[in-house]
Tab-separated table of N, CA and C in Angstrom:
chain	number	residue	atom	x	y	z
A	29	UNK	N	273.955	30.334	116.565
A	29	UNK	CA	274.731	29.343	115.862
A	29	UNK	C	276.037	29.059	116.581
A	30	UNK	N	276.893	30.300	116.983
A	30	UNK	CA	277.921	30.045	117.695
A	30	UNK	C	278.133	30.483	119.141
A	31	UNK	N	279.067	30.213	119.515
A	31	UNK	CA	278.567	30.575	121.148
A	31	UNK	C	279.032	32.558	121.055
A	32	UNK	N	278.010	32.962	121.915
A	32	UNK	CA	278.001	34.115	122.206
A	32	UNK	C	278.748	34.764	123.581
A	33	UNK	N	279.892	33.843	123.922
A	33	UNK	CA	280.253	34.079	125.277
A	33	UNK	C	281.728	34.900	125.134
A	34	UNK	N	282.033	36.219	124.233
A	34	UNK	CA	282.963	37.347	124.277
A	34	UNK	C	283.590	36.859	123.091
A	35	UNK	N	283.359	35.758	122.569
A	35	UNK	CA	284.707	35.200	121.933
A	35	UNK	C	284.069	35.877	119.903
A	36	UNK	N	282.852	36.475	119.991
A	36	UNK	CA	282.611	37.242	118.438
A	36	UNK	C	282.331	38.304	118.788
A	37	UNK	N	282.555	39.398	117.655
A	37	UNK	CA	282.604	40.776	117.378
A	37	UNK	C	281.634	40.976	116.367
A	38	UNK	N	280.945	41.460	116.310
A	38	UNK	CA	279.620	42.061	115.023
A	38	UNK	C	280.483	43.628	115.020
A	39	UNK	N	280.508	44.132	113.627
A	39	UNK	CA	280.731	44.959	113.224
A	39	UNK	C	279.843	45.407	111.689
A	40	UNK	N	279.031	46.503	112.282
A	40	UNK	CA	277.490	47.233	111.568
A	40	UNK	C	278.294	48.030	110.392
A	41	UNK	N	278.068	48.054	109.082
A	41	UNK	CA	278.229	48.792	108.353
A	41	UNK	C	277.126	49.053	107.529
A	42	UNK	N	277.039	50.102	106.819
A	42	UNK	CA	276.269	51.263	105.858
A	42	UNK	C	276.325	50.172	104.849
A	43	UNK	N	274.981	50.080	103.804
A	43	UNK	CA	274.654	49.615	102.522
A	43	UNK	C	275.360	49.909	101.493
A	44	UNK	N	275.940	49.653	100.304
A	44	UNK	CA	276.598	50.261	99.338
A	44	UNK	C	275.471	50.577	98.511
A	45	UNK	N	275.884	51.895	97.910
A	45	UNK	CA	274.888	52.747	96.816
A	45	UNK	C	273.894	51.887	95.731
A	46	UNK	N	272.966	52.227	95.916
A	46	UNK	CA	272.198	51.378	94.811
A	46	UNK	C	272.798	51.525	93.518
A	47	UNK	N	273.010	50.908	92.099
A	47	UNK	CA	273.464	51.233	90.824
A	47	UNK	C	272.145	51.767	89.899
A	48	UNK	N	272.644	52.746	88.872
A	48	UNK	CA	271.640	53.067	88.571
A	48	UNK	C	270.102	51.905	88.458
A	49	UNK	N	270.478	51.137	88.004
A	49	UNK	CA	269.530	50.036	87.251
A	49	UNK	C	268.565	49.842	88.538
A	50	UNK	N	269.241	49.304	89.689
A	50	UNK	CA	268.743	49.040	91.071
A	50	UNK	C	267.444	50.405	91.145
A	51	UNK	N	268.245	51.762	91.075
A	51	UNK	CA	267.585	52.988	91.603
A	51	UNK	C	266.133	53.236	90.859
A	52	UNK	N	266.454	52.719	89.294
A	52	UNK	CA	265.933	53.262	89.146
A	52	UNK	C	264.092	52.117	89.101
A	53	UNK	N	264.622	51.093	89.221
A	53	UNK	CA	263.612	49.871	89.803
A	53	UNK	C	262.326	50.086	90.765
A	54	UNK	N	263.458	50.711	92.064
A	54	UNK	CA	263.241	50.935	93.441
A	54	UNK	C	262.216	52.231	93.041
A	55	UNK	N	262.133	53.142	92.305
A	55	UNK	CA	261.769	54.003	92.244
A	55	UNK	C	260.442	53.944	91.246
A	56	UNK	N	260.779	52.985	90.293
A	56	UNK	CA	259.284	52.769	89.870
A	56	UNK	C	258.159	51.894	90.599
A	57	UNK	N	258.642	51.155	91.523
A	57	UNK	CA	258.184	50.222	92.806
A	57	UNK	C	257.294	51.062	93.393
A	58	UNK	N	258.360	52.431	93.896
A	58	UNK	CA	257.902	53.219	94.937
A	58	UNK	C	256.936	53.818	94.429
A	59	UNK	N	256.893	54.452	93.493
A	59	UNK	CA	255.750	55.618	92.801
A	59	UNK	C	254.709	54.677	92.677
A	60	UNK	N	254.596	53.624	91.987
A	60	UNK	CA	253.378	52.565	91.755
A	60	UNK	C	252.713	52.318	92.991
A	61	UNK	N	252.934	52.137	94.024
A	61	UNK	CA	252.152	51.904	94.900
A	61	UNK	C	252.524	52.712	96.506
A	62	UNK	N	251.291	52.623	97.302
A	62	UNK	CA	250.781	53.607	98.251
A	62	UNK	C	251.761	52.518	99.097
A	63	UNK	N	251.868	53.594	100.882
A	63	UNK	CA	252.395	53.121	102.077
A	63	UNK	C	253.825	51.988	101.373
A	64	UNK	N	254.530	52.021	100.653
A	64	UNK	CA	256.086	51.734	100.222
A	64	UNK	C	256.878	52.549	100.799
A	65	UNK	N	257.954	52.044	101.490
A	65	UNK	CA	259.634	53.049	101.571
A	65	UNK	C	260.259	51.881	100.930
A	66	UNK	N	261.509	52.585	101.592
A	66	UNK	CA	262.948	51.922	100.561
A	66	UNK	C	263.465	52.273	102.209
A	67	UNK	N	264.248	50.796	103.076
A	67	UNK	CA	265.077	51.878	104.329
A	67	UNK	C	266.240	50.519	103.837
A	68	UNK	N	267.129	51.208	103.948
A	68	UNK	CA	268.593	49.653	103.088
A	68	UNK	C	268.551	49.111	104.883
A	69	UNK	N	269.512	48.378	104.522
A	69	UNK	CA	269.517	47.296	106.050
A	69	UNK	C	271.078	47.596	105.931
A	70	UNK	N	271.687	47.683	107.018
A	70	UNK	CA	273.011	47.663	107.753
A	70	UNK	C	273.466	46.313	107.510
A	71	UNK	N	275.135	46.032	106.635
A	71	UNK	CA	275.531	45.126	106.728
A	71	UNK	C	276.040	44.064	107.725
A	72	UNK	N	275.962	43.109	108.415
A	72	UNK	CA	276.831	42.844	109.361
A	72	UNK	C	278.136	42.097	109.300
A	73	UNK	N	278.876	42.355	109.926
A	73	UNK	CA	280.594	41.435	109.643
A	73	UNK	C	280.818	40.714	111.099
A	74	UNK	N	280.723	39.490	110.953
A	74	UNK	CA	281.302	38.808	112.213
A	74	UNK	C	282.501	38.168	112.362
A	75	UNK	N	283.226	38.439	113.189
A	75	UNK	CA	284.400	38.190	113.803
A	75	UNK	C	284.788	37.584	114.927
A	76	UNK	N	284.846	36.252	114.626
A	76	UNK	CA	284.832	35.321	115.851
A	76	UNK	C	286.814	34.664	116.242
A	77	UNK	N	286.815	34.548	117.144
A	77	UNK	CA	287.616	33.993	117.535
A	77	UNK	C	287.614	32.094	117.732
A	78	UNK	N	288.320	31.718	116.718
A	78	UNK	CA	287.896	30.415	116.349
A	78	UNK	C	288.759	29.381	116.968
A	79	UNK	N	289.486	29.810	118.121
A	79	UNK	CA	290.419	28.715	118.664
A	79	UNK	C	289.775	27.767	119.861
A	80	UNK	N	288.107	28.580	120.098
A	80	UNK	CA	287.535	27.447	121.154
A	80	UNK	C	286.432	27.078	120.200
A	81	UNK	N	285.979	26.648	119.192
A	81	UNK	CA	285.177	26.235	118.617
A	81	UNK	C	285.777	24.743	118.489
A	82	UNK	N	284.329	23.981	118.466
A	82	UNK	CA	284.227	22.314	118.093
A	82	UNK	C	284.223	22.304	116.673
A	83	UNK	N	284.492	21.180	116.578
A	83	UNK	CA	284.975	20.216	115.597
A	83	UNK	C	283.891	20.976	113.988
A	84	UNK	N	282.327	20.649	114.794
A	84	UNK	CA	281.310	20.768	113.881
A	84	UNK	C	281.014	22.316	113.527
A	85	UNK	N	281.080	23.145	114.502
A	85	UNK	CA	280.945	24.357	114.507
A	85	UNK	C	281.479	25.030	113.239
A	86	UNK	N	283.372	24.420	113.315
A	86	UNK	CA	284.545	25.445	111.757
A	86	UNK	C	283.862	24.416	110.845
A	87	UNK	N	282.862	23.756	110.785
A	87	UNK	CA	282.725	22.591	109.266
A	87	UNK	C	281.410	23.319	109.483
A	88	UNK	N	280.596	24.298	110.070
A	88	UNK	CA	279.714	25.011	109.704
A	88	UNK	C	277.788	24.369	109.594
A	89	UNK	N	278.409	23.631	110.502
A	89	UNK	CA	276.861	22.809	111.439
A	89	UNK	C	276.326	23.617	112.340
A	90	UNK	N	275.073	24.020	112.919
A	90	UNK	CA	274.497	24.407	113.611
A	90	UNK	C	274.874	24.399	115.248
A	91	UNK	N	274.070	22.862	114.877
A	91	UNK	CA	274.669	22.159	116.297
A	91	UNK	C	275.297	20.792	116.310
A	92	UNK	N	275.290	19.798	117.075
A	92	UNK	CA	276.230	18.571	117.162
A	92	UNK	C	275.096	17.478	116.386
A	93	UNK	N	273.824	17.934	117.039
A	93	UNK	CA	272.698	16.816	116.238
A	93	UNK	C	272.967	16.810	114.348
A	94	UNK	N	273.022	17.990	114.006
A	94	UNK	CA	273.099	18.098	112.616
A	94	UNK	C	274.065	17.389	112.020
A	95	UNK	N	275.407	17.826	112.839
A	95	UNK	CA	276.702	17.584	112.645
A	95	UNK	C	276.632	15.782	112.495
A	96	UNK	N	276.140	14.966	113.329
A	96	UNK	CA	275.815	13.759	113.296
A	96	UNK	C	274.867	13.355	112.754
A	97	UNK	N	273.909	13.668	112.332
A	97	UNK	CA	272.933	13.551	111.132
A	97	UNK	C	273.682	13.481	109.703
A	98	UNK	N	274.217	14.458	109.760
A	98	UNK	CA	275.441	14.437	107.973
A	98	UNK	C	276.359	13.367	108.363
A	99	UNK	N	277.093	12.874	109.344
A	99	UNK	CA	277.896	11.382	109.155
A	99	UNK	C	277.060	10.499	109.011
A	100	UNK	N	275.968	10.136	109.821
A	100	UNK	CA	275.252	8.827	109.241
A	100	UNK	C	275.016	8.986	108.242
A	101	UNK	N	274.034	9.863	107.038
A	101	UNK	CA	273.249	9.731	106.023
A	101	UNK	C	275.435	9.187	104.671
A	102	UNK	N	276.031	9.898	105.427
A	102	UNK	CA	277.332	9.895	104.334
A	102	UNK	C	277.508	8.505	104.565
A	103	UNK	N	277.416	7.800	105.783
A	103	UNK	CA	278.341	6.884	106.106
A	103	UNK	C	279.676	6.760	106.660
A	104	UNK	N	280.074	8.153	107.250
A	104	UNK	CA	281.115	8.146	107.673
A	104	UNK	C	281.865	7.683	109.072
A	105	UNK	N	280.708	7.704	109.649
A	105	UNK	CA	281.256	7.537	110.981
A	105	UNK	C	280.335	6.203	111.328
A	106	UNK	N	281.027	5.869	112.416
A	106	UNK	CA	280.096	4.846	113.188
A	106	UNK	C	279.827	4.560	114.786
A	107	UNK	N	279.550	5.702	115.327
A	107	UNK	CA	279.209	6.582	116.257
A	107	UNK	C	277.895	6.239	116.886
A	108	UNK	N	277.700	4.863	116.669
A	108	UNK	CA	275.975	4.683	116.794
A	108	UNK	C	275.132	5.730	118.380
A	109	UNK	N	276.408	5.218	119.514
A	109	UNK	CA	275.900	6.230	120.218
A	109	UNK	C	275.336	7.855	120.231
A	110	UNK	N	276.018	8.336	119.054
A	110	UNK	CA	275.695	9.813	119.016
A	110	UNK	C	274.544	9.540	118.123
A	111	UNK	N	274.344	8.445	117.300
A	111	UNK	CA	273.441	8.822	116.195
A	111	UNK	C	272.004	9.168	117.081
A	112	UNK	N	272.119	7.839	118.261
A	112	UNK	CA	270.748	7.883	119.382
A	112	UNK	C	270.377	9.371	119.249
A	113	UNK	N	270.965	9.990	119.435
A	113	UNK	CA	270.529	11.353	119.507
A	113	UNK	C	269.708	11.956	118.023
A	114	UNK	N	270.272	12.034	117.286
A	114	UNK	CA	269.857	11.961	115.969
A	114	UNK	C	268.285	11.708	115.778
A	115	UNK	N	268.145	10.722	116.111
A	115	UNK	CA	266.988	9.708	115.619
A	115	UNK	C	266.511	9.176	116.821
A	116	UNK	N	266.537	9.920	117.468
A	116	UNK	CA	265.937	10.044	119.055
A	116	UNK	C	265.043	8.149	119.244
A	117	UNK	N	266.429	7.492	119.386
A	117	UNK	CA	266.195	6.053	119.752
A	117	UNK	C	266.495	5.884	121.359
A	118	UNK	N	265.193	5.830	122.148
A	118	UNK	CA	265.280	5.745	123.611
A	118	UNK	C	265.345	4.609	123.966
A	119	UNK	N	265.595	3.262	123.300
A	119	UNK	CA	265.658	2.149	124.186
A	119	UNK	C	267.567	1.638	124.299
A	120	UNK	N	267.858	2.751	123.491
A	120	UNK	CA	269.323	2.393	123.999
A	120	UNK	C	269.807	3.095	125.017
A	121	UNK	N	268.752	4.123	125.722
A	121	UNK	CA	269.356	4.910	126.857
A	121	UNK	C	269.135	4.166	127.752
């Protein structure tokens, strides 16, 4: 989604404790049926450095196609050149 070139940090943390209600779910799950575990998944925290990011990237678009897909359908922009891309219109290239 964002660029991977030094500028984010992933930081892995531990699951928080199941509550009883959760445990005790997980545990009638488990007993009911054969070949089941329970393994929690590691949280992740990302930490990016957001002073070289584009426009579309901090408004939380994928990529630039998307990003220009949501102005046309709004009407906001009038960008027809970028839309080409969009709506992959080859006779204006």
């Amino acid at each position: 989604m964002f660029p991977e070139n030094g500028t984010q940090k992933i930081i892995e943390h531990e699951s928080p404790p199941l509550s009883e209600e959760e445990q005790e779910a997980l545990n009638d799950i488990l007993s009911s049926c054969d070949d089941v575990y329970f393994k929690p998944r590691k949280r992740k925290q990302y930490i990016m450095d957001s002073s070289d990011l584009r426009k579309y990237q901090v408004m939380g678009f994928e990529d630039y196609v998307s990003y220009c897909g949501y102005l046309s359908v709004n009407g906001l922009n009038n960008l027809v050149r970028d839309f080409d891309a969009v709506y992959g219109d080859k006779e204006s290239e």
